[in-house]
Amino acid sequence: MAVRTIEVRERVMERNDALAGEIRATLARAGVVAFNLVSSPGSGKTSLLERTLDVVGEELDVAVVTGDVQTQNDADRLARRTARLVQAVVTGGACHLDALQVRTALEVLDLEQVRLLFVENVGNLVCPASWDLGESAKIVVFSVTEGEDKPLKYPKMFRQSRYAVLNKIDLLPHLRFDLDRAVANAREVNPELRFFFTSALTGEGLPEWCDFLREQVRGGVPV
Ligand SMILES: Nc1nc2c(ncn2[C@@H]2O[C@H](COP(=O)(O)OP(=O)(O)OP(=O)(O)O)[C@@H](O)[C@H]2O)c(=O)[nH]1
Ligand SMILES: [Mg+2]
């Protein structure tokens, strides 16, 4: 029985990876840079996106697909910040988005009108690491309230991500959180990780983050 279970899982993953490849090709043809935001619940993905939409939503033609286990709260929050379409995917229990859900969400977006796409994944530091959604890169958001050891405890997520956003830095004065140790832990599992330090509450670090997004859109889809 155990062997059969593994085979089924492998087939599911193969199908997902094939679909993700198709999505990646579609986005590349349309010239859309796509970031898959992954994090534990409540790190501040939606808050960061709210700020991002305020600053560069129109400038960079940003579209968003949000994934939630239940409710479309995040999509509703983001739709208040932009006239552009925000697509909600309710996974109905699943702990991650998959490529089929993203492809379905993209069917109603006019990709010719989009230059930067964010997919806000389900808040979970485990499952989303294994699922390719056709993104240009995964960005792991983690916050100073989560503890410096998260990169070591959930290494796959940090290894699969090309960028990391350390959010809620406004709270640093109130916490025993060693920022240097957190960065060192993350670099231990992924030496290539590029960091941003933000507060979605105060806006600190947002200019650097938005400049990075501008650079990425200017540079086009990475190959
Ligand atoms: N102090 C502080 N609070 C923040 C910051 N960013 C987000 N929050 C708060 O953290 C809570 C969770 O923020 P969300 O943006 O909903 O987090 P999320 O990652 O989208 O959560 P899920 O989608 O449920 O995984 C909210 O109460 C936010 O107001 C920040 O930079 N500083
Ligand atoms: Mg959210």
Coordinates of N, CA and C in Angstrom, one line a residue, residues 103-206:
R103 N -3.7 28.3 -13.0 CA -4.0 28.5 -14.4 C -5.5 28.9 -14.5
T104 N -6.4 28.3 -13.7 CA -7.8 28.7 -13.8 C -8.0 30.1 -13.4
A105 N -7.3 30.6 -12.4 CA -7.4 32.0 -12.0 C -6.9 32.9 -13.1
L106 N -5.8 32.5 -13.8 CA -5.2 33.3 -14.8 C -6.1 33.4 -16.1
E107 N -7.0 32.4 -16.3 CA -7.8 32.4 -17.5 C -8.7 33.7 -17.6
V108 N -9.0 34.3 -16.4 CA -9.9 35.5 -16.5 C -9.1 36.8 -16.5
L109 N -7.8 36.7 -16.4 CA -6.9 37.9 -16.4 C -6.5 38.1 -17.8
D110 N -6.5 39.4 -18.2 CA -5.9 39.7 -19.5 C -4.4 40.0 -19.3
L111 N -3.6 39.0 -19.6 CA -2.2 39.0 -19.3 C -1.5 40.1 -20.0
E112 N -2.1 40.5 -21.2 CA -1.4 41.6 -21.9 C -1.4 43.0 -21.1
Q113 N -2.4 43.0 -20.2 CA -2.5 44.2 -19.3 C -1.7 44.1 -18.0
V114 N -0.9 43.0 -17.9 CA -0.2 42.8 -16.6 C 1.3 42.7 -16.9
R115 N 2.0 43.3 -16.0 CA 3.5 43.2 -16.1 C 4.1 42.5 -14.9
L116 N 3.4 42.6 -13.7 CA 3.9 41.9 -12.5 C 2.7 41.2 -11.9
L117 N 2.9 39.9 -11.6 CA 1.8 39.1 -11.0 C 2.3 38.6 -9.7
F118 N 1.5 38.8 -8.6 CA 1.8 38.2 -7.3 C 0.8 37.1 -7.1
V119 N 1.3 35.9 -6.7 CA 0.4 34.9 -6.2 C 0.7 34.8 -4.7
E120 N -0.4 35.1 -3.9 CA -0.2 35.0 -2.4 C -0.7 33.6 -2.1
N121 N 0.3 32.8 -1.7 CA 0.0 31.4 -1.4 C -0.7 31.2 0.0
V122 N -1.2 30.0 0.3 CA -1.8 29.7 1.6 C -0.7 29.9 2.6
G123 N -1.0 30.5 3.8 CA 0.0 30.6 4.9 C 0.4 29.3 5.5
N124 N 1.6 28.9 5.2 CA 2.0 27.5 5.6 C 3.5 27.4 5.1
L125 N 4.4 27.1 6.1 CA 5.8 27.0 5.7 C 6.2 25.7 5.2
V126 N 5.3 24.7 5.0 CA 5.7 23.4 4.6 C 5.2 23.1 3.1
C127 N 3.9 22.9 3.0 CA 3.4 22.4 1.7 C 3.7 23.3 0.5
P128 N 3.6 24.6 0.5 CA 3.8 25.4 -0.7 C 5.2 25.3 -1.2
A129 N 6.1 24.8 -0.4 CA 7.5 24.7 -0.9 C 7.6 23.7 -2.0
S130 N 6.7 22.7 -2.0 CA 6.9 21.6 -3.0 C 6.1 21.8 -4.3
W131 N 5.3 22.9 -4.3 CA 4.5 23.0 -5.5 C 4.9 24.2 -6.4
D132 N 5.3 23.8 -7.6 CA 5.7 24.8 -8.6 C 4.4 25.4 -9.2
L133 N 4.3 26.7 -9.2 CA 3.1 27.3 -9.8 C 3.4 28.1 -11.1
G134 N 4.6 27.9 -11.6 CA 5.0 28.5 -12.8 C 5.5 29.9 -12.6
E135 N 5.9 30.2 -11.3 CA 6.3 31.5 -10.9 C 7.8 31.8 -11.5
S136 N 8.1 33.1 -11.5 CA 9.5 33.4 -11.8 C 10.4 33.1 -10.6
A137 N 9.9 33.3 -9.4 CA 10.6 33.0 -8.2 C 9.6 33.0 -7.0
K138 N 10.0 32.2 -6.0 CA 9.3 32.2 -4.8 C 9.9 33.3 -3.9
I139 N 9.1 34.0 -3.1 CA 9.6 34.9 -2.1 C 9.1 34.5 -0.8
V140 N 10.0 34.2 0.1 CA 9.5 33.8 1.5 C 9.4 35.0 2.4
V141 N 8.2 35.2 2.9 CA 8.0 36.3 3.9 C 8.1 35.7 5.3
F142 N 9.0 36.2 6.1 CA 8.8 35.8 7.5 C 9.0 37.0 8.4
S143 N 8.5 36.9 9.6 CA 8.4 38.1 10.4 C 9.1 37.9 11.7
V144 N 9.5 39.0 12.3 CA 10.3 38.9 13.5 C 9.7 38.3 14.7
T145 N 8.4 38.1 14.7 CA 7.7 37.4 15.8 C 7.8 35.9 15.7
E146 N 8.4 35.4 14.6 CA 8.3 33.9 14.4 C 9.5 33.2 15.0
G147 N 10.6 34.0 15.4 CA 11.8 33.3 15.9 C 12.8 33.1 14.8
E148 N 14.1 33.2 15.2 CA 15.2 33.2 14.3 C 15.4 31.8 13.7
D149 N 14.9 30.8 14.3 CA 15.2 29.5 13.9 C 14.3 28.9 12.7
K150 N 13.3 29.7 12.3 CA 12.4 29.2 11.3 C 13.1 28.7 10.0
P151 N 14.2 29.4 9.5 CA 14.8 28.9 8.3 C 15.4 27.5 8.5
L152 N 15.9 27.2 9.8 CA 16.5 25.9 10.0 C 15.4 24.9 10.2
K153 N 14.2 25.3 10.7 CA 13.2 24.3 11.0 C 12.4 24.0 9.7
Y154 N 12.4 24.9 8.8 CA 11.6 24.8 7.5 C 12.5 25.1 6.4
P155 N 13.6 24.3 6.2 CA 14.7 24.7 5.3 C 14.2 24.6 3.8
K156 N 13.3 23.7 3.5 CA 12.9 23.6 2.1 C 12.3 24.9 1.6
M157 N 11.5 25.5 2.4 CA 10.9 26.8 2.0 C 11.9 27.8 1.7
F158 N 12.9 27.9 2.5 CA 14.0 28.9 2.3 C 14.9 28.5 1.2
R159 N 15.1 27.2 1.0 CA 16.0 26.8 -0.1 C 15.3 27.0 -1.5
Q160 N 13.9 26.9 -1.5 CA 13.2 27.0 -2.8 C 13.0 28.5 -3.1
S161 N 13.2 29.4 -2.2 CA 13.0 30.8 -2.4 C 14.2 31.5 -2.9
R162 N 14.0 32.5 -3.8 CA 15.2 33.2 -4.2 C 15.3 34.5 -3.4
Y163 N 14.2 35.0 -2.8 CA 14.2 36.2 -2.1 C 13.5 36.0 -0.7
A164 N 13.9 36.8 0.3 CA 13.3 36.7 1.6 C 12.9 38.1 2.0
V165 N 11.7 38.2 2.5 CA 11.3 39.5 3.1 C 11.2 39.3 4.6
L166 N 12.0 40.0 5.4 CA 11.8 39.9 6.9 C 10.9 41.1 7.3
N167 N 9.7 40.7 7.7 CA 8.7 41.8 7.9 C 8.4 42.0 9.4
K168 N 7.7 43.1 9.7 CA 7.4 43.5 11.0 C 8.6 44.0 11.8
I169 N 9.5 44.6 11.1 CA 10.7 45.1 11.8 C 10.4 46.2 12.8
D170 N 9.2 46.8 12.6 CA 8.8 47.9 13.6 C 8.7 47.3 15.0
L171 N 8.6 46.0 15.1 CA 8.4 45.3 16.4 C 9.7 45.0 17.1
L172 N 10.8 45.1 16.4 CA 12.1 44.7 16.9 C 12.4 45.2 18.3
P173 N 12.1 46.5 18.6 CA 12.4 47.0 19.9 C 11.7 46.3 21.1
H174 N 10.6 45.6 20.7 CA 9.8 44.9 21.8 C 10.1 43.5 21.9
L175 N 11.0 43.0 21.1 CA 11.2 41.5 21.0 C 12.7 41.1 21.3
R176 N 12.9 39.9 21.7 CA 14.2 39.3 21.7 C 14.4 38.6 20.4
F177 N 14.7 39.3 19.4 CA 14.9 38.7 18.1 C 16.2 39.1 17.5
D178 N 17.1 38.2 17.3 CA 18.4 38.5 16.8 C 18.4 38.5 15.2
L179 N 18.3 39.7 14.7 CA 18.1 39.8 13.2 C 19.3 39.2 12.5
D180 N 20.5 39.4 13.0 CA 21.7 38.9 12.3 C 21.7 37.3 12.3
R181 N 21.2 36.8 13.4 CA 21.2 35.3 13.5 C 20.1 34.8 12.6
A182 N 19.0 35.5 12.5 CA 17.9 35.0 11.6 C 18.5 35.0 10.1
V183 N 19.2 36.0 9.7 CA 19.7 36.1 8.4 C 20.8 35.0 8.2
A184 N 21.6 34.8 9.2 CA 22.7 33.8 9.1 C 22.0 32.4 9.0
N185 N 21.0 32.2 9.7 CA 20.3 30.9 9.6 C 19.7 30.7 8.2
A186 N 19.1 31.7 7.7 CA 18.5 31.6 6.3 C 19.6 31.4 5.3
R187 N 20.8 32.1 5.5 CA 21.8 31.9 4.5 C 22.5 30.6 4.6
E188 N 22.4 30.0 5.8 CA 23.0 28.7 6.0 C 22.3 27.6 5.1
V189 N 21.0 27.8 5.0 CA 20.2 26.8 4.2 C 20.2 27.3 2.7
N190 N 20.3 28.6 2.5 CA 20.4 29.1 1.1 C 21.3 30.3 1.0
P191 N 22.5 30.1 0.7 CA 23.5 31.2 0.7 C 23.2 32.3 -0.4
E192 N 22.3 31.9 -1.4 CA 22.0 32.9 -2.4 C 20.9 33.8 -2.1
L193 N 20.2 33.6 -1.0 CA 19.0 34.3 -0.6 C 19.3 35.8 -0.5
R194 N 18.4 36.6 -1.3 CA 18.6 38.1 -1.2 C 17.5 38.6 -0.2
F195 N 17.9 39.4 0.7 CA 17.0 39.9 1.8 C 16.4 41.3 1.6
F196 N 15.1 41.4 2.1 CA 14.6 42.8 2.2 C 14.0 42.8 3.7
F197 N 14.1 44.0 4.2 CA 13.7 44.2 5.6 C 12.6 45.2 5.6
T198 N 11.4 44.8 6.0 CA 10.2 45.7 5.8 C 9.4 45.8 7.1
S199 N 8.6 46.9 7.1 CA 7.5 47.0 8.0 C 6.3 47.4 7.1
A200 N 5.4 46.5 7.0 CA 4.2 46.8 6.2 C 3.3 47.8 7.0
L201 N 3.6 47.9 8.3 CA 2.8 48.8 9.2 C 3.3 50.3 9.0
T202 N 4.6 50.5 9.1 CA 5.2 51.8 9.0 C 5.6 52.2 7.6
G203 N 5.8 51.2 6.8 CA 6.4 51.5 5.5 C 7.9 51.4 5.4
E204 N 8.5 51.2 6.5 CA 10.0 51.1 6.4 C 10.4 50.0 5.5
G205 N 11.4 50.2 4.7 CA 12.0 49.2 3.8 C 11.1 49.1 2.5
L206 N 10.0 49.8 2.4 CA 9.2 49.7 1.2 C 9.8 50.3 0.0

